[in-house]
CSV table of C-alpha atoms in Angstrom, one decimal:
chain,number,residue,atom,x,y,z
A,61,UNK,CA,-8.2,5.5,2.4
A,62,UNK,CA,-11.5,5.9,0.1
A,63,UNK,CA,-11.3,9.3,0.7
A,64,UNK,CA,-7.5,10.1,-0.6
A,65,UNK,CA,-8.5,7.5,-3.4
A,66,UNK,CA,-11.7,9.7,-4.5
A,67,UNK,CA,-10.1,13.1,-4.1
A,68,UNK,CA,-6.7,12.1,-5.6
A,69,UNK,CA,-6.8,10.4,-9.0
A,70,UNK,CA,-8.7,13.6,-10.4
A,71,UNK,CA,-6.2,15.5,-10.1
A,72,UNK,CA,-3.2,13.1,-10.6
A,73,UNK,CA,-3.1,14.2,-14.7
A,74,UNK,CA,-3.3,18.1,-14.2
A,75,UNK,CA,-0.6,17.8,-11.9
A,76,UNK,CA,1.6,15.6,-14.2
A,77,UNK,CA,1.0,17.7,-16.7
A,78,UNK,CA,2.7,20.8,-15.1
A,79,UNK,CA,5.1,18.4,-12.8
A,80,UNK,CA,5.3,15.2,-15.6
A,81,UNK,CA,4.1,12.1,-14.8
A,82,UNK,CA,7.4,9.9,-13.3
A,83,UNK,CA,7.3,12.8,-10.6
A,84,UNK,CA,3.6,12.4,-9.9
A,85,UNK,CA,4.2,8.3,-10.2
A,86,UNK,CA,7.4,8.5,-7.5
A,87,UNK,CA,5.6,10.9,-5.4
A,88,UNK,CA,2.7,9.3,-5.5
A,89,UNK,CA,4.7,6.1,-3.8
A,90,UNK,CA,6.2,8.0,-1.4
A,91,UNK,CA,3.2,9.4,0.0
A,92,UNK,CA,2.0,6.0,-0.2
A,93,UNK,CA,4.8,4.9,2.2
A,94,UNK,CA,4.4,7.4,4.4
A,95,UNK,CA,0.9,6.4,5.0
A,96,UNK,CA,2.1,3.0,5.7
A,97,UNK,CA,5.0,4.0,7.5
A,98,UNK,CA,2.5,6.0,9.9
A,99,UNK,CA,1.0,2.7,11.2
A,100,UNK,CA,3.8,1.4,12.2
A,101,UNK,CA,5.3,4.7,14.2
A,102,UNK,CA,1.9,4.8,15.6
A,103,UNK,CA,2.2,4.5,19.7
A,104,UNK,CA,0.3,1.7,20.8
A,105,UNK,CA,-2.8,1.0,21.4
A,106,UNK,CA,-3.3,2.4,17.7
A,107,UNK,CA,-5.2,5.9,18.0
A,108,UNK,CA,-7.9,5.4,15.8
A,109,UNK,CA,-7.3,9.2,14.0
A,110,UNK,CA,-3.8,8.0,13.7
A,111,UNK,CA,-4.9,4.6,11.9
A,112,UNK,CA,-7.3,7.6,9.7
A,113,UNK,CA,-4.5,9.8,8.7
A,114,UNK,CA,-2.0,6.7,8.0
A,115,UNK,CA,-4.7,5.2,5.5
A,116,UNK,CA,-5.7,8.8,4.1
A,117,UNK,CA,-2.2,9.0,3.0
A,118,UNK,CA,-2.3,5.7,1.4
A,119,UNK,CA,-5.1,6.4,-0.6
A,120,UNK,CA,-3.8,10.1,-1.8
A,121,UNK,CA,-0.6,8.1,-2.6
A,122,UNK,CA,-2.3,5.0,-4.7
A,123,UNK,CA,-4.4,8.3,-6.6
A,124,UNK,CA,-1.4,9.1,-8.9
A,125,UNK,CA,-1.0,5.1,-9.7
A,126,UNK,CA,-3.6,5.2,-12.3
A,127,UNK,CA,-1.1,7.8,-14.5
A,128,UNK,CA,1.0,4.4,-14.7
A,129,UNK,CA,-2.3,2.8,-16.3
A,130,UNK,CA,-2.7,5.5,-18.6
A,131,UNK,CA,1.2,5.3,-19.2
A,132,UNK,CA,0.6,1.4,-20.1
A,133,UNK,CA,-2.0,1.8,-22.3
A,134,UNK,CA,-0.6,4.8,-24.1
A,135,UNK,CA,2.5,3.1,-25.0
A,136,UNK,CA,0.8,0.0,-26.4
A,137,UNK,CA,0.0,0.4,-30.6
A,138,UNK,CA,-4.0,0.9,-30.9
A,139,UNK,CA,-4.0,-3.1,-32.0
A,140,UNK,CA,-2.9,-4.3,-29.1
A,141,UNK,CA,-4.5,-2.3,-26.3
A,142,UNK,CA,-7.0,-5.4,-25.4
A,143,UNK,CA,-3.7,-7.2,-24.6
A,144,UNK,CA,-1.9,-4.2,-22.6
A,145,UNK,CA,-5.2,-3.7,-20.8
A,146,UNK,CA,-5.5,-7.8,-19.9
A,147,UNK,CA,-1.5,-7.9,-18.9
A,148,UNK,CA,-1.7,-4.8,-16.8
A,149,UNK,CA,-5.3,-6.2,-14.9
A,150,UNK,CA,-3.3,-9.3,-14.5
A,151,UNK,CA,0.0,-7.6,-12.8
A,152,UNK,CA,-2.3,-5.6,-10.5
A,153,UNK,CA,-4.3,-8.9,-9.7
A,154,UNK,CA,-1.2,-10.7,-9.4
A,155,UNK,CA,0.3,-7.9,-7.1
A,156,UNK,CA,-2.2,-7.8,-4.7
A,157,UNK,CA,-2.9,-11.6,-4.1
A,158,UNK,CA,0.9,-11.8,-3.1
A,159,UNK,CA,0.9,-8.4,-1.2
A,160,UNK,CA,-1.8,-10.4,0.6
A,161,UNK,CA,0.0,-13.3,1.2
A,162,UNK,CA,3.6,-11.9,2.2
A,163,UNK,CA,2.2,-9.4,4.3
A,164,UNK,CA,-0.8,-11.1,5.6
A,165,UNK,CA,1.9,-13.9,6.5
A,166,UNK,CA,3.9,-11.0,8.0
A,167,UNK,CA,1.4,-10.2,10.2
A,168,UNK,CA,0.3,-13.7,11.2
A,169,UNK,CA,4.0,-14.5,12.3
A,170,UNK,CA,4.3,-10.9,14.6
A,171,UNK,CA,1.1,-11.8,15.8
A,172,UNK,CA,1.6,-15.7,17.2
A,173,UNK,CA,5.1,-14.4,18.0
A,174,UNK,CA,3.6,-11.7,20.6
A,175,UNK,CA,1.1,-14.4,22.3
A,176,UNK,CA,2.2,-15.6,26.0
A,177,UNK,CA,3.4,-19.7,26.0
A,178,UNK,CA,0.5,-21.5,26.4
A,179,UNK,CA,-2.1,-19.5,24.8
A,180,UNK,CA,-5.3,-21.2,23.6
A,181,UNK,CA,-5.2,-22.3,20.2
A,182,UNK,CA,-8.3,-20.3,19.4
A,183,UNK,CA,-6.3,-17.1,20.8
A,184,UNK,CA,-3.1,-18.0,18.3
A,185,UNK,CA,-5.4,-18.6,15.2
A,186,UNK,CA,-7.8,-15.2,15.6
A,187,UNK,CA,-8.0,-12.2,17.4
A,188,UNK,CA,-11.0,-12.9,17.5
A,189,UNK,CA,-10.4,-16.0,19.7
A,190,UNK,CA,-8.8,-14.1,22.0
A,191,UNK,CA,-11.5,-11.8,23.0
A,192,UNK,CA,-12.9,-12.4,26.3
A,193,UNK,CA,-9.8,-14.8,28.0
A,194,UNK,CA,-6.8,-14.1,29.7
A,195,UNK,CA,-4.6,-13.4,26.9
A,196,UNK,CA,-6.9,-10.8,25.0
A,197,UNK,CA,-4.2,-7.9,26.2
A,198,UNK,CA,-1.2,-9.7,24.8
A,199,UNK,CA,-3.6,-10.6,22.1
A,200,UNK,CA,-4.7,-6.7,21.0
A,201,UNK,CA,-1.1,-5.7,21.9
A,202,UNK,CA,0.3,-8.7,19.8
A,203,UNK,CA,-2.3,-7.7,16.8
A,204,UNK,CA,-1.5,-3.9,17.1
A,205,UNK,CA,2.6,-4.8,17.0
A,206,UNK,CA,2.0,-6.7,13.6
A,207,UNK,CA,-0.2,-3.8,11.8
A,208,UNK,CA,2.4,-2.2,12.6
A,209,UNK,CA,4.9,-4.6,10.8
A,210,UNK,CA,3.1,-4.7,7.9
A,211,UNK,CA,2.9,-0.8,7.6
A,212,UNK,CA,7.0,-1.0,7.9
A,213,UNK,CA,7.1,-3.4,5.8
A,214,UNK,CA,4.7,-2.2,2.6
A,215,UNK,CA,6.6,1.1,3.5
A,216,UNK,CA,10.4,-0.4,2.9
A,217,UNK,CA,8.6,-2.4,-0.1
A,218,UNK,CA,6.8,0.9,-1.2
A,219,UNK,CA,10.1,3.3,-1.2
A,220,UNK,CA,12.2,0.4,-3.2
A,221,UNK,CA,9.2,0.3,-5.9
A,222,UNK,CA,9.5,4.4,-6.1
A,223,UNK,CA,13.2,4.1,-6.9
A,224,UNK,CA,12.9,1.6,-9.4
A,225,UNK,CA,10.4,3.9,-10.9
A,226,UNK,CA,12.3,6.6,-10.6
A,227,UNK,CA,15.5,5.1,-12.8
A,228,UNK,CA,13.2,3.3,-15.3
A,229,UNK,CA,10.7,5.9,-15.9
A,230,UNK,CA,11.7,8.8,-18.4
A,231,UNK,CA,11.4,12.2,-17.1
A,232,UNK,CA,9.8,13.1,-20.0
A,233,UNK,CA,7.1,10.3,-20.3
A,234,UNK,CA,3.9,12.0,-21.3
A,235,UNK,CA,0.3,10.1,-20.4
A,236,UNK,CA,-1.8,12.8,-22.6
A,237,UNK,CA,-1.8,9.8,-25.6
A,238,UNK,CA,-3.5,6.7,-25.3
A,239,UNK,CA,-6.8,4.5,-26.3
């Protein structure tokens, strides 16, 4: 994922500037999804070049989101870029906190879902707790099952965030103005 994310966003504005930014933006997203869709049509146990290649896509996909920063911040008047800069940071913050909590949620039901009746409450509250008794295969099976539930997940999520982009953004939106 660090790796997509460091190549990427360099060349996210040359490319909108031949391709223009909403098709970067939306295909940026679906990249993204694809990444995410990867872990979850991953065969099981998760292959960890598999797990590689899903989060290389998400990072080459989150690479074209900073055009959407620089689309923010070029839109907002010169007096009021502190404020465009503090709303945006906030809506990202905001994002991610609940992206944690849905999905991470997500993943906890899947998870206690796949545990055998009677499993030790240690082994339904962590992985971890798992390791080392008789339900650690359910338990790495179980955990594997809801990565992969969140990937379809942030991948359905994902591909109904690039539509909405793709309506509301202009086709002509430029991102070479700004502060």
């Amino acid at each position: 994922m660090a790796l997509g994310g460091l190549v990427g966003p360099p060349l996210a504005p040359a490319v909108a500037a031949r391709l223009g930014a909403r098709n970067v933006i939306v295909a940026g997203l679906v990249v993204l999804a694809l990444g995410l869709l990867t872990l979850w049509l991953l065969p099981r146990p998760l292959p960890y070049a598999g797990v590689a290649l899903a989060l290389l896509l998400v990072g080459f996909g989150t690479a074209a989101l900073g055009l959407a920063s620089a689309l923010i911040m070029g839109a907002a008047p010169a007096h009021q870029a502190g404020s465009a800069a503090a709303v945006e940071e906030m809506s990202y913050e905001v994002g991610g906190v609940l992206g944690v909590a849905v999905l991470g949620s997500l993943a906890g039901v899947v998870y206690r879902g796949g545990l055998p009746a009677g499993a030790a409450p240690e082994a339904v509250e962590s992985i971890s707790g798992a390791l080392g008794t008789p339900v650690e295969g359910a338990a790495l099976a179980s955990y594997a099952d809801a990565f992969g539930a969140v990937g379809l997940a942030g991948a359905l999520i994902t591909l109904v965030v690039a539509v909405i982009v793709w309506r509301g953004l202009p086709g002509d939106v430029d991102v070479s103005g700004g502060h």
